[in-house]
Short mmCIF file of C-alpha atoms in Angstrom, two decimals:
data_model
loop_
_atom_site.label_atom_id
_atom_site.label_comp_id
_atom_site.label_asym_id
_atom_site.label_seq_id
_atom_site.Cartn_x
_atom_site.Cartn_y
_atom_site.Cartn_z
CA UNK A 1 28.61 1.44 24.12
CA UNK A 2 27.27 -1.56 22.19
CA UNK A 3 25.31 -1.37 18.93
CA UNK A 4 22.86 -3.83 17.36
CA UNK A 5 21.87 -3.18 13.75
CA UNK A 6 18.69 -4.90 12.56
CA UNK A 7 18.26 -5.42 8.81
CA UNK A 8 15.63 -7.30 6.82
CA UNK A 9 15.71 -9.45 3.71
CA UNK A 10 13.54 -11.27 1.15
CA UNK A 11 10.31 -9.28 1.71
CA UNK A 12 9.09 -6.28 3.68
CA UNK A 13 6.73 -6.39 6.68
CA UNK A 14 8.67 -9.20 8.35
CA UNK A 15 8.40 -7.66 11.79
CA UNK A 16 11.87 -6.13 12.16
CA UNK A 17 10.39 -3.51 14.47
CA UNK A 18 8.81 -6.10 16.75
CA UNK A 19 12.01 -8.12 16.75
CA UNK A 20 14.07 -5.04 17.68
CA UNK A 21 11.56 -4.08 20.38
CA UNK A 22 11.56 -7.64 21.78
CA UNK A 23 15.35 -7.64 21.99
CA UNK A 24 15.05 -4.35 23.85
CA UNK A 25 12.63 -5.98 26.30
CA UNK A 26 14.99 -8.87 27.00
CA UNK A 27 18.07 -6.70 27.44
CA UNK A 28 16.24 -4.25 29.73
CA UNK A 29 15.14 -7.12 31.92
CA UNK A 30 18.74 -8.20 32.19
CA UNK A 31 19.45 -4.81 33.81
CA UNK A 32 20.79 -2.95 30.76
CA UNK A 33 19.82 0.53 29.63
CA UNK A 34 18.56 0.38 26.07
CA UNK A 35 17.49 2.84 23.39
CA UNK A 36 16.14 2.15 19.92
CA UNK A 37 16.00 4.09 16.67
CA UNK A 38 14.53 3.60 13.19
CA UNK A 39 16.15 4.60 9.90
CA UNK A 40 13.57 5.00 7.11
CA UNK A 41 14.90 5.19 3.52
CA UNK A 42 12.01 7.20 2.05
CA UNK A 43 12.54 10.83 1.02
CA UNK A 44 9.68 12.27 3.06
CA UNK A 45 11.04 14.33 5.95
CA UNK A 46 8.74 12.35 8.22
CA UNK A 47 5.56 10.25 7.79
CA UNK A 48 3.30 13.13 8.91
CA UNK A 49 1.90 13.84 5.45
CA UNK A 50 1.49 10.20 4.37
CA UNK A 51 -1.85 8.43 4.06
CA UNK A 52 -2.41 5.64 6.58
CA UNK A 53 -2.95 3.36 3.58
CA UNK A 54 0.64 4.12 2.53
CA UNK A 55 2.38 3.94 5.86
CA UNK A 56 0.04 2.94 8.68
CA UNK A 57 -0.42 5.22 11.67
CA UNK A 58 1.77 8.20 12.46
CA UNK A 59 3.17 7.74 15.95
CA UNK A 60 3.65 10.98 17.92
CA UNK A 61 6.30 11.46 20.60
CA UNK A 62 6.33 13.75 23.64
CA UNK A 63 8.45 16.32 21.79
CA UNK A 64 5.94 16.50 18.94
CA UNK A 65 7.88 14.41 16.42
CA UNK A 66 5.70 12.56 13.89
CA UNK A 67 7.43 9.22 13.48
CA UNK A 68 7.22 5.70 12.13
CA UNK A 69 4.81 3.31 13.85
CA UNK A 70 7.71 1.05 14.87
CA UNK A 71 8.63 3.66 17.48
CA UNK A 72 5.31 2.76 19.08
CA UNK A 73 6.54 -0.82 19.42
CA UNK A 74 9.79 0.45 20.95
CA UNK A 75 7.96 2.50 23.60
CA UNK A 76 5.38 -0.21 24.37
CA UNK A 77 7.98 -2.98 24.78
CA UNK A 78 10.60 -0.98 26.71
CA UNK A 79 10.88 1.90 29.17
CA UNK A 80 13.02 4.02 26.83
CA UNK A 81 11.92 7.64 26.28
CA UNK A 82 12.14 8.45 22.59
CA UNK A 83 12.54 11.82 20.85
CA UNK A 84 12.70 13.09 17.27
CA UNK A 85 16.35 11.92 17.22
CA UNK A 86 15.16 8.28 17.32
CA UNK A 87 13.69 8.37 13.79
CA UNK A 88 15.80 9.33 10.78
CA UNK A 89 14.63 9.44 7.15
CA UNK A 90 16.53 9.89 3.91
CA UNK A 91 14.65 13.17 3.57
CA UNK A 92 16.13 14.45 6.83
CA UNK A 93 19.62 13.27 5.88
CA UNK A 94 19.64 14.92 2.46
CA UNK A 95 18.07 18.07 3.87
CA UNK A 96 20.89 18.41 6.42
CA UNK A 97 23.59 17.65 3.85
CA UNK A 98 22.20 20.22 1.40
CA UNK A 99 21.85 22.83 4.15
CA UNK A 100 25.52 22.34 4.97
CA UNK A 101 26.45 22.60 1.29
CA UNK A 102 24.57 25.89 0.95
CA UNK A 103 26.35 27.28 4.03
CA UNK A 104 29.71 26.28 2.58
CA UNK A 105 30.49 23.75 5.30
CA UNK A 106 32.13 21.40 2.80
CA UNK A 107 34.64 24.06 1.71
CA UNK A 108 34.18 23.64 -2.02
CA UNK A 109 34.24 19.84 -2.08
CA UNK A 110 32.04 17.83 -4.41
CA UNK A 111 29.20 16.60 -2.18
CA UNK A 112 28.63 12.85 -2.61
CA UNK A 113 26.70 9.97 -1.09
CA UNK A 114 30.02 8.60 0.19
CA UNK A 115 31.32 10.11 2.41
CA UNK A 116 28.96 13.02 3.07
CA UNK A 117 25.58 11.26 3.25
CA UNK A 118 26.97 8.21 5.03
CA UNK A 119 28.87 10.43 7.48
CA UNK A 120 25.62 12.24 8.32
CA UNK A 121 23.95 8.90 9.07
CA UNK A 122 26.86 7.82 11.26
CA UNK A 123 26.68 11.14 13.11
CA UNK A 124 23.08 10.32 14.05
CA UNK A 125 24.13 6.90 15.37
CA UNK A 126 26.73 8.56 17.58
CA UNK A 127 24.34 11.36 18.63
CA UNK A 128 21.63 8.99 19.83
CA UNK A 129 24.15 7.05 21.88
CA UNK A 130 25.47 10.21 23.54
CA UNK A 131 22.02 11.69 24.20
CA UNK A 132 20.61 8.48 25.70
CA UNK A 133 23.67 7.30 27.66
CA UNK A 134 22.48 3.77 26.88
CA UNK A 135 24.42 0.53 27.31
CA UNK A 136 23.00 -0.80 24.04
CA UNK A 137 21.67 1.11 21.01
CA UNK A 138 19.39 -0.94 18.73
CA UNK A 139 19.06 0.53 15.23
CA UNK A 140 16.50 -0.81 12.77
CA UNK A 141 17.12 -0.22 9.06
CA UNK A 142 13.79 0.12 7.24
CA UNK A 143 13.06 -1.52 3.91
CA UNK A 144 14.64 -4.64 2.44
CA UNK A 145 18.29 -5.35 1.66
CA UNK A 146 18.82 -4.67 -2.03
CA UNK A 147 16.53 -1.65 -2.22
CA UNK A 148 18.35 1.20 -3.96
CA UNK A 149 17.03 3.81 -1.54
CA UNK A 150 18.34 1.90 1.49
CA UNK A 151 21.93 1.46 0.27
CA UNK A 152 23.36 4.62 1.94
CA UNK A 153 22.08 3.43 5.34
CA UNK A 154 23.58 -0.05 4.90
CA UNK A 155 26.89 1.42 3.75
CA UNK A 156 26.84 3.79 6.75
CA UNK A 157 26.44 0.97 9.30
CA UNK A 158 29.21 -1.00 7.54
CA UNK A 159 31.53 1.99 7.89
CA UNK A 160 30.41 2.58 11.48
CA UNK A 161 31.27 -1.02 12.45
CA UNK A 162 34.81 -0.58 11.12
CA UNK A 163 35.47 2.23 13.58
CA UNK A 164 33.44 0.99 16.56
CA UNK A 165 35.97 -1.59 17.72
CA UNK A 166 35.93 -5.38 17.95
CA UNK A 167 32.98 -6.78 19.88
CA UNK A 168 30.98 -3.55 20.00
CA UNK A 169 28.72 -4.09 16.98
CA UNK A 170 26.34 -6.93 16.16
CA UNK A 171 24.49 -7.34 12.86
CA UNK A 172 21.14 -9.13 13.16
CA UNK A 173 19.34 -10.00 9.93
CA UNK A 174 15.61 -10.81 9.92
CA UNK A 175 14.67 -13.02 7.00
CA UNK A 176 11.77 -15.07 5.65
CA UNK A 177 11.69 -18.84 5.27
CA UNK A 178 8.68 -19.53 3.00
CA UNK A 179 6.61 -22.69 3.37
CA UNK A 180 5.69 -24.22 0.00
CA UNK A 181 2.43 -25.98 0.69
CA UNK A 182 2.44 -28.10 -2.47
CA UNK A 183 5.90 -29.45 -1.62
CA UNK A 184 5.29 -29.54 2.13
CA UNK A 185 8.67 -27.90 2.70
CA UNK A 186 10.30 -24.81 4.12
CA UNK A 187 12.68 -23.26 1.58
CA UNK A 188 15.97 -21.60 2.50
CA UNK A 189 17.03 -20.39 -0.96
CA UNK A 190 15.45 -16.87 -0.68
CA UNK A 191 17.33 -16.36 2.59
CA UNK A 192 20.59 -17.61 1.08
CA UNK A 193 20.25 -15.12 -1.77
CA UNK A 194 19.22 -12.30 0.56
CA UNK A 195 22.22 -12.84 2.82
CA UNK A 196 24.47 -13.06 -0.26
CA UNK A 197 23.18 -9.61 -1.23
CA UNK A 198 24.01 -8.30 2.23
CA UNK A 199 27.52 -9.81 2.07
CA UNK A 200 28.09 -8.17 -1.34
CA UNK A 201 27.62 -4.82 0.41
CA UNK A 202 30.23 -5.82 2.98
CA UNK A 203 28.15 -7.03 5.96
CA UNK A 204 28.05 -10.59 7.23
CA UNK A 205 25.23 -11.08 9.75
CA UNK A 206 26.16 -12.33 13.21
CA UNK A 207 22.62 -13.55 13.89
CA UNK A 208 19.92 -14.79 11.51
CA UNK A 209 16.33 -14.43 12.79
CA UNK A 210 14.09 -16.60 10.62
CA UNK A 211 10.42 -15.70 10.28
CA UNK A 212 8.51 -18.87 9.42
CA UNK A 213 5.11 -20.54 9.61
CA UNK A 214 6.51 -23.97 10.53
CA UNK A 215 9.31 -24.88 12.96
CA UNK A 216 12.88 -25.10 11.68
CA UNK A 217 14.39 -28.57 12.06
CA UNK A 218 18.06 -29.30 12.73
CA UNK A 219 18.81 -29.97 9.06
CA UNK A 220 17.41 -26.61 7.94
CA UNK A 221 19.33 -24.75 10.65
CA UNK A 222 22.55 -26.47 9.59
CA UNK A 223 21.90 -25.56 5.97
CA UNK A 224 21.25 -21.91 6.82
CA UNK A 225 24.36 -21.84 8.98
CA UNK A 226 26.54 -23.28 6.23
CA UNK A 227 25.29 -21.26 3.28
CA UNK A 228 24.81 -17.96 5.14
CA UNK A 229 28.11 -18.15 7.04
CA UNK A 230 26.33 -17.83 10.41
CA UNK A 231 27.06 -19.97 13.49
CA UNK A 232 24.54 -22.77 14.03
CA UNK A 233 23.50 -21.40 17.43
CA UNK A 234 22.92 -17.99 15.80
CA UNK A 235 20.18 -19.31 13.50
CA UNK A 236 17.11 -18.22 15.48
CA UNK A 237 13.56 -19.40 14.81
CA UNK A 238 10.86 -16.72 14.98
CA UNK A 239 7.69 -18.61 14.21
CA UNK A 240 4.32 -16.87 13.82
CA UNK A 241 2.84 -16.34 17.31
CA UNK A 242 -0.58 -17.79 18.02
CA UNK A 243 -2.15 -15.24 20.36
CA UNK A 244 -0.31 -11.93 20.69
CA UNK A 245 2.76 -10.00 19.56
CA UNK A 246 3.72 -9.81 23.24
CA UNK A 247 4.68 -13.49 23.04
CA UNK A 248 7.66 -12.63 20.82
CA UNK A 249 10.15 -11.71 23.62
CA UNK A 250 9.41 -14.98 25.42
CA UNK A 251 9.81 -16.95 22.18
CA UNK A 252 13.17 -15.31 21.45
CA UNK A 253 14.28 -15.96 25.03
CA UNK A 254 13.46 -19.66 24.59
CA UNK A 255 15.63 -19.60 21.47
CA UNK A 256 18.48 -18.20 23.59
CA UNK A 257 18.76 -14.97 21.57
CA UNK A 258 19.44 -12.67 24.52
CA UNK A 259 22.13 -15.03 25.88
CA UNK A 260 23.72 -15.13 22.43
CA UNK A 261 23.70 -11.33 22.08
CA UNK A 262 25.25 -10.84 25.51
CA UNK A 263 28.02 -13.34 24.73
CA UNK A 264 28.82 -11.77 21.37
CA UNK A 265 28.85 -8.24 22.83
CA UNK A 266 30.66 -9.28 26.04
CA UNK A 267 27.80 -8.09 28.26
CA UNK A 268 27.95 -9.66 31.71
CA UNK A 269 24.37 -9.66 33.02
CA UNK A 270 22.00 -11.94 34.93
CA UNK A 271 19.22 -13.77 33.03
CA UNK A 272 16.20 -11.70 32.04
CA UNK A 273 13.37 -11.80 34.60
CA UNK A 274 10.28 -12.24 32.42
CA UNK A 275 7.79 -13.18 35.16
CA UNK A 276 5.76 -9.97 34.70
CA UNK A 277 5.70 -10.54 30.95
CA UNK A 278 4.50 -14.15 31.40
CA UNK A 279 1.59 -12.93 33.54
CA UNK A 280 0.62 -10.49 30.76
CA UNK A 281 0.58 -13.39 28.28
CA UNK A 282 -1.51 -15.46 30.71
CA UNK A 283 -4.13 -12.71 30.80
CA UNK A 284 -4.10 -12.49 27.00
CA UNK A 285 -4.39 -16.26 26.43
CA UNK A 286 -6.67 -17.25 29.32
CA UNK A 287 -8.47 -14.14 30.63
CA UNK A 288 -11.14 -14.43 33.31
CA UNK A 289 -13.56 -12.20 31.37
CA UNK A 290 -14.30 -11.30 27.76
CA UNK A 291 -15.82 -8.31 25.94
CA UNK A 292 -16.42 -7.14 22.35
CA UNK A 293 -15.39 -3.62 21.32
CA UNK A 294 -16.45 -1.98 18.07
CA UNK A 295 -13.83 0.41 16.63
CA UNK A 296 -15.61 2.70 14.16
CA UNK A 297 -13.26 4.27 11.61
CA UNK A 298 -12.49 4.95 7.96
CA UNK A 299 -9.20 3.04 7.71
CA UNK A 300 -10.37 -0.18 9.36
CA UNK A 301 -9.36 -2.44 6.46
CA UNK A 302 -5.72 -1.66 7.23
CA UNK A 303 -4.56 -3.14 10.55
CA UNK A 304 -1.67 -0.69 11.01
CA UNK A 305 -3.77 2.47 10.54
CA UNK A 306 -4.99 2.33 14.17
CA UNK A 307 -2.12 0.20 15.54
CA UNK A 308 -1.64 2.05 18.84
CA UNK A 309 -5.41 2.21 19.43
CA UNK A 310 -5.82 -1.55 19.07
CA UNK A 311 -2.84 -2.20 21.32
CA UNK A 312 -4.09 0.21 24.00
CA UNK A 313 -7.51 -1.48 23.96
CA UNK A 314 -5.76 -4.81 24.53
CA UNK A 315 -3.75 -3.27 27.38
CA UNK A 316 -7.02 -2.09 28.93
CA UNK A 317 -8.16 -5.70 28.76
CA UNK A 318 -4.98 -6.90 30.46
CA UNK A 319 -5.60 -4.45 33.32
CA UNK A 320 -9.07 -5.97 33.81
CA UNK A 321 -8.02 -9.59 33.17
CA UNK A 322 -10.42 -9.34 30.25
CA UNK A 323 -9.94 -10.71 26.76
CA UNK A 324 -10.94 -8.11 24.18
CA UNK A 325 -12.39 -9.05 20.83
CA UNK A 326 -11.87 -6.01 18.61
CA UNK A 327 -14.31 -5.66 15.72
CA UNK A 328 -13.27 -3.18 13.04
CA UNK A 329 -16.40 -1.34 11.89
CA UNK A 330 -16.43 0.67 8.67
CA UNK A 331 -18.11 4.01 9.38
CA UNK A 332 -19.72 4.05 5.94
CA UNK A 333 -21.49 0.76 6.73
CA UNK A 334 -23.30 2.56 9.56
CA UNK A 335 -24.37 5.29 7.12
CA UNK A 336 -25.80 2.65 4.78
CA UNK A 337 -27.36 0.22 7.27
CA UNK A 338 -27.98 2.22 10.46
CA UNK A 339 -26.20 2.22 13.81
CA UNK A 340 -28.62 -0.15 15.59
CA UNK A 341 -28.10 -2.90 13.04
CA UNK A 342 -24.32 -2.56 12.77
CA UNK A 343 -23.42 -1.84 16.41
CA UNK A 344 -25.83 -4.07 18.30
CA UNK A 345 -24.09 -6.47 20.66
CA UNK A 346 -20.88 -4.55 21.36
CA UNK A 347 -19.86 -3.97 24.97
CA UNK A 348 -18.28 -0.64 24.00
CA UNK A 349 -17.81 1.66 21.02
CA UNK A 350 -14.59 3.52 20.24
CA UNK A 351 -14.13 6.23 17.58
CA UNK A 352 -10.43 6.95 16.89
CA UNK A 353 -8.74 9.90 15.21
CA UNK A 354 -8.56 10.59 11.51
CA UNK A 355 -8.71 13.20 8.78
CA UNK A 356 -11.10 13.87 5.92
CA UNK A 357 -14.87 13.84 5.58
CA UNK A 358 -15.49 10.26 4.46
CA UNK A 359 -17.35 8.25 7.10
CA UNK A 360 -18.00 11.26 9.35
CA UNK A 361 -21.79 10.85 9.42
CA UNK A 362 -21.42 7.17 10.30
CA UNK A 363 -19.23 8.07 13.27
CA UNK A 364 -21.78 10.66 14.42
CA UNK A 365 -24.50 8.00 14.28
CA UNK A 366 -22.25 5.67 16.32
CA UNK A 367 -21.80 8.33 19.02
CA UNK A 368 -25.55 8.98 19.10
CA UNK A 369 -26.30 5.25 19.40
CA UNK A 370 -23.85 4.89 22.30
CA UNK A 371 -25.16 7.95 24.15
CA UNK A 372 -28.85 7.12 23.77
CA UNK A 373 -28.46 3.39 24.59
CA UNK A 374 -26.07 3.74 27.55
CA UNK A 375 -23.31 1.87 25.67
CA UNK A 376 -19.79 2.87 26.80
CA UNK A 377 -18.28 5.32 24.31
CA UNK A 378 -14.66 6.40 24.04
CA UNK A 379 -13.63 9.06 21.53
CA UNK A 380 -10.05 9.92 20.58
CA UNK A 381 -9.14 13.23 18.91
CA UNK A 382 -11.63 13.28 16.01
CA UNK A 383 -13.72 10.96 18.19
CA UNK A 384 -14.11 13.82 20.69
CA UNK A 385 -15.10 16.23 17.95
CA UNK A 386 -17.62 13.67 16.67
CA UNK A 387 -19.15 13.40 20.17
CA UNK A 388 -19.40 17.19 20.32
CA UNK A 389 -21.09 17.47 16.91
CA UNK A 390 -23.56 14.73 17.82
CA UNK A 391 -24.45 16.40 21.11
CA UNK A 392 -24.92 19.74 19.36
CA UNK A 393 -27.27 18.29 16.76
CA UNK A 394 -29.35 15.94 18.90
CA UNK A 395 -29.34 17.52 22.37
CA UNK A 396 -28.92 21.23 21.66
CA UNK A 397 -30.92 20.93 18.41
CA UNK A 398 -28.37 22.99 16.50
CA UNK A 399 -29.35 21.92 13.00
CA UNK A 400 -26.38 21.55 10.66
CA UNK A 401 -23.81 21.73 13.46
CA UNK A 402 -20.47 20.49 12.22
CA UNK A 403 -16.71 21.01 12.11
CA UNK A 404 -15.35 23.61 9.74
CA UNK A 405 -12.88 20.93 8.63
CA UNK A 406 -15.74 19.14 6.91
CA UNK A 407 -18.19 21.99 6.26
CA UNK A 408 -16.73 25.48 5.98
CA UNK A 409 -20.24 26.98 5.73
CA UNK A 410 -21.84 25.20 8.68
CA UNK A 411 -24.31 27.48 10.54
CA UNK A 412 -22.98 26.12 13.85
CA UNK A 413 -19.19 25.58 13.76
CA UNK A 414 -18.93 23.78 17.10
CA UNK A 415 -15.47 22.58 16.02
CA UNK A 416 -13.21 25.32 14.63
CA UNK A 417 -9.62 25.79 13.51
CA UNK A 418 -7.18 26.54 16.31
CA UNK A 419 -6.20 30.24 16.42
CA UNK A 420 -2.54 29.32 15.99
CA UNK A 421 -3.41 27.42 12.78
CA UNK A 422 -5.14 30.31 10.98
CA UNK A 423 -2.17 31.28 8.80
CA UNK A 424 -0.50 27.88 8.50
CA UNK A 425 -0.05 26.68 4.92
CA UNK A 426 2.55 23.89 5.17
CA UNK A 427 1.15 20.44 5.98
CA UNK A 428 4.14 18.69 7.53
CA UNK A 429 4.89 19.12 11.23
CA UNK A 430 2.57 22.10 11.68
CA UNK A 431 -0.30 20.73 13.77
CA UNK A 432 -0.62 21.04 17.54
CA UNK A 433 1.81 18.25 18.31
CA UNK A 434 3.34 16.47 21.28
CA UNK A 435 2.85 16.49 25.02
CA UNK A 436 0.65 19.25 26.42
CA UNK A 437 -0.57 19.85 30.01
CA UNK A 438 -4.22 19.39 30.94
CA UNK A 439 -6.13 20.31 34.12
CA UNK A 440 -8.87 17.90 35.20
CA UNK A 441 -12.10 18.83 36.95
CA UNK A 442 -12.13 17.42 40.52
CA UNK A 443 -14.48 14.45 41.00
CA UNK A 444 -14.95 14.04 37.25
CA UNK A 445 -14.70 10.57 35.71
CA UNK A 446 -11.38 11.57 34.09
CA UNK A 447 -9.91 12.74 37.41
CA UNK A 448 -11.02 9.52 39.13
CA UNK A 449 -9.48 7.34 36.40
CA UNK A 450 -6.19 9.24 36.37
CA UNK A 451 -6.05 9.65 40.13
CA UNK A 452 -4.76 13.15 39.49
CA UNK A 453 -5.95 16.62 38.58
CA UNK A 454 -3.11 17.47 36.19
CA UNK A 455 -1.87 15.31 33.34
CA UNK A 456 0.30 15.52 30.21
CA UNK A 457 -0.85 13.85 26.99
CA UNK A 458 0.21 13.79 23.33
CA UNK A 459 -1.69 15.71 20.65
CA UNK A 460 -1.97 15.74 16.86
CA UNK A 461 -4.72 18.01 15.56
CA UNK A 462 -5.58 21.36 13.96
CA UNK A 463 -9.20 21.73 15.10
CA UNK A 464 -10.63 22.31 18.55
CA UNK A 465 -13.92 22.84 20.37
CA UNK A 466 -15.37 26.30 19.66
CA UNK A 467 -15.62 28.14 22.99
CA UNK A 468 -18.43 30.36 21.68
CA UNK A 469 -20.73 27.38 22.33
CA UNK A 470 -19.38 26.44 25.75
CA UNK A 471 -22.26 27.82 27.85
CA UNK A 472 -24.89 26.09 25.69
CA UNK A 473 -23.18 22.73 26.05
CA UNK A 474 -22.65 23.08 29.79
CA UNK A 475 -26.24 24.13 30.40
CA UNK A 476 -27.39 21.01 28.54
CA UNK A 477 -25.27 18.77 30.76
CA UNK A 478 -22.05 18.10 28.84
CA UNK A 479 -19.10 18.24 31.22
CA UNK A 480 -15.78 19.73 30.10
CA UNK A 481 -13.68 17.70 32.51
CA UNK A 482 -10.27 18.45 30.97
CA UNK A 483 -8.96 21.83 29.81
CA UNK A 484 -5.65 23.49 29.01
CA UNK A 485 -4.18 25.24 32.10
CA UNK A 486 -5.43 28.64 30.89
CA UNK A 487 -8.92 27.21 30.29
CA UNK A 488 -8.81 28.17 26.63
CA UNK A 489 -8.85 24.69 25.06
CA UNK A 490 -11.23 21.84 25.80
CA UNK A 491 -9.34 18.55 26.17
CA UNK A 492 -11.92 16.09 27.60
CA UNK A 493 -15.72 15.94 27.46
CA UNK A 494 -18.00 13.65 29.47
CA UNK A 495 -21.69 12.83 29.62
CA UNK A 496 -22.63 12.28 33.29
CA UNK A 497 -25.09 9.59 34.41
CA UNK A 498 -23.89 7.31 31.63
CA UNK A 499 -22.15 3.93 31.85
CA UNK A 500 -19.05 5.55 30.29
CA UNK A 501 -19.15 8.43 27.82
CA UNK A 502 -15.79 10.15 27.61
CA UNK A 503 -13.79 11.63 24.74
CA UNK A 504 -10.39 13.29 24.62
CA UNK A 505 -8.85 15.73 22.13
CA UNK A 506 -5.47 14.12 22.77
CA UNK A 507 -4.23 10.62 21.90
CA UNK A 508 -3.94 8.56 25.11
CA UNK A 509 -3.15 5.43 23.07
CA UNK A 510 0.40 6.70 22.52
CA UNK A 511 1.26 6.34 26.23
CA UNK A 512 -0.16 2.88 26.92
CA UNK A 513 1.98 -0.21 27.54
CA UNK A 514 1.01 -3.84 28.26
CA UNK A 515 2.57 -3.57 31.74
CA UNK A 516 1.34 0.03 32.24
CA UNK A 517 -2.17 0.23 30.68
CA UNK A 518 -3.46 3.75 30.15
CA UNK A 519 -6.06 4.66 32.82
CA UNK A 520 -8.66 5.83 30.27
CA UNK A 521 -8.48 2.56 28.33
CA UNK A 522 -8.51 0.64 31.60
CA UNK A 523 -11.69 2.45 32.66
CA UNK A 524 -13.32 2.05 29.24
CA UNK A 525 -12.80 -1.72 29.15
CA UNK A 526 -14.00 -2.07 32.75
CA UNK A 527 -17.20 -0.18 31.88
CA UNK A 528 -17.67 -2.13 28.63
CA UNK A 529 -17.35 -5.44 30.43
CA UNK A 530 -19.75 -4.35 33.20
CA UNK A 531 -22.26 -3.16 30.59
CA UNK A 532 -21.92 -6.37 28.58
CA UNK A 533 -22.19 -8.51 31.72
CA UNK A 534 -25.32 -6.72 32.95
CA UNK A 535 -27.00 -7.21 29.57
CA UNK A 536 -26.31 -10.94 29.73
CA UNK A 537 -27.35 -11.50 33.35
#
């Protein structure tokens, strides 16, 4: 088994996750079986309790694990099936070590970072390889080289390489080459110092991936090679892409990165067939159609808060050969200025998931505007609950209808706490999480889009539609087109005789890929484009 360890230097947010995912894409398309994992140095057990402003979105896997958003990149760029074993935090490591200490597993030894913590990290590296039966395991180390909290992970991969055997481990370091505008130059000194820091710890990178705004010339590559002790051919340019993150695998292929990796790891494979990927890029750069989508949320100022949603919308565009212009709409702006003024001109409106009361009324106004003006509406998780509250207030005339999450004293709690959540007090890992089955109503819009009457989708929520109101909603025309197999939980609602008005309690965005767009996003973009086109005819 071969291992690639991806580290980062100089600054954070360099795109290590995208680089790792892109390498996975290239190796898969050379016929190799690949798996990826992320090591996060923070002490949280997982990112489930973190604010999106702190960490971006929480990405949920089939097994219910709440993980880092980079695992979303891994699943979108490759065919690998990830589990909770593919994301490891310092919190998990120390928790396991301390549990062992309490049980007496260390037989009276003094428990230390080396070897006990580093051994635990190495055990995870071995475990993921055994569980996946992969040809290549790609492990991304979160944070930046030199961070105190990340040192145990770096030491662990150094130790692991010693025992893995010659030619079975490759260290790839992602670094930043800043462009100094006043001097008109790219500067290599930060990278030299960052690599020096890595070498102090005992790791010399085999490959240097250089994030930069301007192309690297021959002289700069030679300088980086000399001062960072990396072969000239292993200095890889990763320039900012112009159109889409899905260009990155093709860019790295042009740089010869996958050939280089295969040579260094003695992997005998044919060249990667990227024809399907090139067609995806063609549809992103030169689509035959275009549409504007308004995403109404409370975290819109932070790009990563709805990362999977934005990507799934783009995938829906790819499926329709339609370029999607995503406009991030602050829900509170709708509360201040009115839905008609803020949302006019969009081909479709999407309300994603979220927690907390802020912006709720603006989202309800957005759902009402879409329903009353025949504008395609797509609600995800909270977006379904918003659609339900709006329908209750403005169609059923249930004054004050709300979710008990936002108003515990509402006279009409159309959204209530799940029965299984009544006595839950811990916040982390306690929601309804992961893949759950759902039965679809025959001939419903959902069933037509899926082409099936039974599906499995990923969930992350505590609140659900209140079945005490089911008859009232159905008599007024709302269709419950998706339900749990026992009929106890509402999973999808639809408004018939509408251009597209569908909302799901689950998160379909987590299962969308550029080469396998999710059917609900595909249908939403198709409806939005048709609606937009008809308005302009």
